[in-house]
Structures are given as structure tokens and as C-alpha cells.
CSV table of C-alpha atoms in Angstrom, one decimal:
chain,number,residue,atom,x,y,z
A,303,MET,CA,4.8,205.7,102.5
A,304,LYS,CA,2.5,208.0,104.6
A,305,LEU,CA,1.7,207.5,108.3
A,306,THR,CA,-1.2,209.3,109.9
A,307,VAL,CA,-1.5,209.0,113.7
A,308,ILE,CA,-5.2,208.9,114.3
A,309,GLY,CA,-5.0,207.9,117.9
A,310,CYS,CA,-2.1,207.2,120.3
A,311,TRP,CA,-3.5,207.3,123.8
A,312,GLY,CA,-2.8,204.3,126.0
A,313,ALA,CA,-5.5,202.4,128.0
A,314,TYR,CA,-8.3,204.9,127.3
A,315,PRO,CA,-8.7,208.1,125.3
A,316,GLY,CA,-8.6,211.5,126.7
A,317,SER,CA,-11.1,214.2,125.7
A,318,GLU,CA,-11.4,214.4,121.9
A,319,GLY,CA,-8.7,211.7,121.7
A,320,ALA,CA,-8.4,208.1,120.6
A,321,THR,CA,-6.3,205.1,121.5
A,322,SER,CA,-4.0,203.3,119.1
A,323,GLY,CA,-4.9,203.6,115.4
A,324,TYR,CA,-2.6,204.5,112.5
A,325,LEU,CA,-3.4,205.0,108.8
A,326,ILE,CA,-0.7,203.7,106.5
A,327,GLU,CA,-0.9,204.9,102.8
A,328,GLU,CA,1.1,204.7,99.7
A,329,GLY,CA,-0.4,205.9,96.4
A,330,ASN,CA,-4.0,204.7,96.3
A,331,GLU,CA,-3.4,201.8,98.7
A,332,LYS,CA,-4.0,201.9,102.4
A,333,PHE,CA,-4.6,200.0,105.6
A,334,LEU,CA,-5.4,200.7,109.2
A,335,LEU,CA,-2.9,199.5,111.9
A,336,ASP,CA,-4.8,198.8,115.1
A,337,CYS,CA,-8.3,200.0,115.7
A,338,GLY,CA,-8.6,201.4,119.2
A,339,SER,CA,-11.3,203.4,121.1
A,340,GLY,CA,-12.4,206.5,119.2
A,341,ILE,CA,-10.7,205.7,115.9
A,342,LEU,CA,-13.9,205.5,113.8
A,343,SER,CA,-15.0,208.9,115.0
A,344,LYS,CA,-11.8,210.4,113.6
A,345,ILE,CA,-10.7,208.3,110.6
A,346,GLU,CA,-13.0,210.0,108.1
A,347,ARG,CA,-11.1,213.2,108.6
A,348,TYR,CA,-8.4,211.4,106.6
A,349,THR,CA,-10.0,208.8,104.4
A,350,ASP,CA,-13.3,207.4,103.2
A,351,LEU,CA,-14.3,204.7,105.6
A,352,LYS,CA,-16.2,202.9,102.7
A,353,THR,CA,-12.9,202.3,101.0
A,354,LEU,CA,-11.0,201.0,104.0
A,355,ASN,CA,-10.8,197.3,103.4
A,356,ASN,CA,-7.8,196.1,105.4
A,357,VAL,CA,-7.0,196.3,109.2
A,358,VAL,CA,-3.9,194.8,110.8
A,359,LEU,CA,-4.1,194.2,114.6
A,360,SER,CA,-1.0,194.0,116.7
A,361,HIS,CA,-2.8,192.4,119.7
A,362,TYR,CA,-6.2,192.2,121.4
A,363,HIS,CA,-6.1,194.5,124.4
A,364,SER,CA,-9.1,196.8,124.2
A,365,ASP,CA,-7.1,200.0,123.6
A,366,HIS,CA,-6.0,198.5,120.3
A,367,ILE,CA,-9.2,196.8,119.2
A,368,ALA,CA,-12.1,198.6,120.9
A,369,ASP,CA,-13.6,199.9,117.6
A,370,VAL,CA,-13.4,196.6,115.7
A,371,GLY,CA,-17.0,195.9,116.4
A,372,CYS,CA,-18.0,199.4,115.3
A,373,LEU,CA,-16.2,198.9,112.1
A,374,GLN,CA,-17.9,195.6,111.5
A,375,TYR,CA,-21.3,197.3,112.0
A,376,ALA,CA,-20.2,200.1,109.6
A,377,SER,CA,-19.3,197.5,107.0
A,378,LYS,CA,-22.7,195.7,107.5
A,379,VAL,CA,-24.6,199.0,107.0
A,380,GLN,CA,-22.6,200.1,104.1
A,381,MET,CA,-22.9,196.7,102.3
A,382,SER,CA,-26.7,196.7,102.9
A,383,LEU,CA,-26.9,200.1,101.3
A,384,GLY,CA,-24.7,199.2,98.3
A,385,GLU,CA,-22.1,201.7,99.4
A,386,ARG,CA,-19.4,198.9,100.0
A,387,ASN,CA,-18.7,195.9,97.8
A,388,THR,CA,-15.9,194.4,99.8
A,389,PRO,CA,-16.0,193.0,103.4
A,390,VAL,CA,-13.4,194.3,105.8
A,391,THR,CA,-10.5,192.0,106.3
A,392,PHE,CA,-8.9,191.9,109.8
A,393,TYR,CA,-5.4,190.4,110.0
A,394,GLY,CA,-4.5,189.2,113.5
A,395,HIS,CA,-3.1,186.3,115.4
A,396,ASN,CA,-5.1,183.2,116.3
A,397,LEU,CA,-3.6,182.6,119.7
A,398,SER,CA,-6.8,183.6,121.5
A,399,ASP,CA,-10.5,183.1,121.0
A,400,PHE,CA,-10.9,186.8,120.0
A,401,PHE,CA,-9.7,185.9,116.5
A,402,ASN,CA,-13.0,184.1,115.9
A,403,SER,CA,-15.0,187.3,116.4
A,404,LEU,CA,-13.2,188.9,113.4
A,405,ASN,CA,-15.5,186.8,111.2
A,406,TYR,CA,-18.9,188.6,111.3
A,407,ASP,CA,-22.0,188.1,109.2
A,408,GLU,CA,-20.2,188.0,105.9
A,409,VAL,CA,-19.2,191.6,106.2
A,410,SER,CA,-15.8,191.0,107.8
A,411,GLU,CA,-13.3,188.2,107.9
A,412,GLY,CA,-10.3,187.3,109.9
A,413,LYS,CA,-7.0,186.1,108.5
A,414,VAL,CA,-4.0,184.9,110.5
A,415,ILE,CA,-0.7,186.6,110.9
A,416,GLU,CA,2.3,184.7,112.1
A,417,GLU,CA,5.9,185.4,113.1
A,418,GLY,CA,8.2,184.5,110.3
A,419,LYS,CA,5.5,184.6,107.6
A,420,ALA,CA,5.3,187.7,105.4
A,421,LEU,CA,1.9,189.3,104.6
A,422,VAL,CA,1.6,191.1,101.3
A,423,LEU,CA,-1.1,193.8,101.0
A,424,GLY,CA,-0.7,195.4,97.6
A,425,SER,CA,2.6,197.3,97.5
A,426,PHE,CA,3.1,196.7,101.3
A,427,THR,CA,5.0,193.8,102.7
A,428,LEU,CA,4.5,193.2,106.5
A,429,ASN,CA,6.6,191.0,108.8
A,430,PHE,CA,5.8,190.1,112.4
A,431,LYS,CA,7.7,189.4,115.6
A,432,ARG,CA,6.3,188.2,118.9
A,433,THR,CA,7.0,190.7,121.7
A,434,PRO,CA,7.0,190.4,125.5
A,435,HIS,CA,3.6,191.5,126.7
A,436,PRO,CA,1.0,190.0,129.1
A,437,VAL,CA,-1.0,188.8,126.0
A,438,PRO,CA,0.2,187.6,122.6
A,439,SER,CA,1.4,190.8,120.8
A,440,PHE,CA,3.4,191.4,117.6
A,441,ALA,CA,5.8,194.1,116.4
A,442,ILE,CA,5.4,194.8,112.7
A,443,ARG,CA,7.9,195.8,110.0
A,444,ILE,CA,6.2,197.4,107.0
A,445,GLU,CA,8.1,197.8,103.7
A,446,THR,CA,7.5,199.1,100.2
A,447,LYS,CA,9.9,199.7,97.4
A,448,GLU,CA,10.4,203.2,98.6
A,449,SER,CA,10.4,203.1,102.4
A,450,SER,CA,10.1,201.2,105.6
A,451,LEU,CA,8.3,201.6,108.9
A,452,GLY,CA,8.6,199.8,112.2
A,453,TYR,CA,5.8,199.5,114.7
A,454,THR,CA,6.6,198.1,118.2
A,455,GLY,CA,3.0,197.7,119.3
A,456,ASP,CA,2.9,197.2,123.1
A,457,THR,CA,6.1,195.5,124.3
A,458,GLY,CA,8.7,195.2,127.0
A,459,TRP,CA,12.4,195.4,126.1
A,460,ASP,CA,13.6,192.6,123.8
A,461,LYS,CA,17.2,192.6,122.7
A,462,SER,CA,16.2,191.1,119.4
A,463,LEU,CA,13.8,193.9,118.4
A,464,PRO,CA,16.5,196.4,117.3
A,465,GLU,CA,17.7,193.8,114.7
A,466,PHE,CA,14.1,193.3,113.5
A,467,PHE,CA,13.8,197.0,113.0
A,468,GLU,CA,17.3,197.5,111.6
A,469,GLY,CA,17.6,200.6,109.3
A,470,VAL,CA,13.9,201.5,109.1
A,471,ASP,CA,13.1,204.9,107.8
A,472,LEU,CA,10.7,205.5,110.7
A,473,LEU,CA,10.3,203.7,114.0
A,474,LEU,CA,6.8,204.2,115.6
A,475,CYS,CA,7.7,203.1,119.2
A,476,GLU,CA,5.7,202.8,122.3
A,477,ALA,CA,6.8,205.0,125.3
A,478,SER,CA,4.2,204.4,127.9
A,479,LEU,CA,6.4,205.1,131.0
A,480,TYR,CA,8.7,207.6,132.5
A,481,ASN,CA,12.2,206.3,133.0
A,482,LYS,CA,11.7,206.1,136.8
A,483,TYR,CA,9.2,203.4,136.2
A,484,LEU,CA,11.7,201.1,134.4
A,485,GLY,CA,10.7,197.5,135.2
A,486,VAL,CA,7.7,198.5,137.2
A,487,VAL,CA,5.0,197.8,134.5
A,488,GLU,CA,5.3,194.5,132.7
A,489,GLY,CA,5.3,194.5,128.9
A,490,HIS,CA,5.8,198.3,128.3
A,491,LEU,CA,8.7,200.5,127.3
A,492,THR,CA,10.0,203.7,129.0
A,493,ALA,CA,10.8,206.8,127.0
A,494,GLY,CA,14.5,206.0,127.5
A,495,GLU,CA,14.1,202.5,126.2
A,496,SER,CA,12.3,203.8,123.1
A,497,GLY,CA,15.3,206.0,122.4
A,498,LYS,CA,17.6,203.0,123.0
A,499,MET,CA,15.5,201.0,120.5
A,500,ALA,CA,15.9,203.7,117.8
A,501,ARG,CA,19.6,204.1,118.4
A,502,GLU,CA,20.4,200.3,118.4
A,503,SER,CA,18.2,199.7,115.3
A,504,LYS,CA,19.8,202.7,113.5
A,505,ALA,CA,16.3,203.9,112.7
A,506,LYS,CA,16.4,207.2,110.7
A,507,ARG,CA,13.6,208.7,112.6
A,508,LEU,CA,11.7,208.0,115.9
A,509,ILE,CA,8.1,208.8,116.8
């Protein structure tokens, strides 16, 4: 499994940057994990946008979904020009009204993710766990026959998360805060808590 960090800024992108967006690939299969601000301006450095058919969304704060609408417009233009045959499928929770906007003009559709229900995308199997955050948000465990990756998304500390990520080859973990801000900002991890998450989950590698 190959991970490409396209954007990792929080809240808003810095100059030439992008907020959360991660390209996951294995062989000829791929999907985008979150679709934040600036992702579409950068993703074609790594893959052909016309062949990106699946996007998985951890939650609906703008720094994780800001370019969803732009990707829908891209799909509409590409389909009208005959450059794309398949609508973009967005996988997200249906715990807020934003889910309805994932269905757009027959060029994109929304499908529901749920805790405790696996999602199979080709060779990838994804499992989801609700995390403590001001809006509904999900951590994601991604597995293939060869490897495993854990993605915390945005979350506060949850003692059950290390078990969810147990033994992953790579843990992609939020670290929005310095340790001195422990407990100050709701629903986010400090750098120290990210290290603790990796240690307690026995992850082989932490990003």
C-alpha cells in the first residue's frame, strides 16, 4: 500500500499548501482519503484526476471537505466531454445534512459509512470507528493482504483507539497541538498523545 500526503494543514492551508487529503494506492487501485482545501490543485502531480473514482471522508469540517464541490464540478465537466465514464463516489456518514450534497447531478453519489460495518473498495477493506470531535468524525483502518494503515482523522484522546489501530504497519495520526495545550482544544490530539497512540497500538511506524 502506498500513501501520498497531498495536504496536511489544519484549519486552512498555508502558501502553496493544502489541508487534509491523502492518496491511497495499491497496484492499479486507488482512492482519496479526505478532500480538503487545495487538494485538487495538487492531486494531478500524483494521479490522473479523471481516473479517481472513490473518495472517503472522515468528517465534514471544511478543512477535510472543502474541495468536494470542486471535484464534483470536475466530474461534471469531464463526463460532458467524454473524458470520464464513472461518477465520483463519496463515502461518508449520514449523521448530518451535508451527506445529501454528495449526490450531485448524476456525476457524483454519496454512500454511507458506519461504525462496525466494513467497506470493501477493490483490494482495500476499510473499517470505521466514531471518535470524540465536535462533529461526527470517524477514524479509519485500511487493510489489504499486504499491509495496513490507520488514520485517526480529527479526534480527541479515546482509550479504545489504540485497540482499533492495533499492529498497523503505519499510523497516520493527527497532532494539532503542542503538549502544553493538552485538554485546551476539544477534539484534537497533542503531539505527545499521538506518540502515546502509536506506542499503545504497537504501530510499526507513525506519521
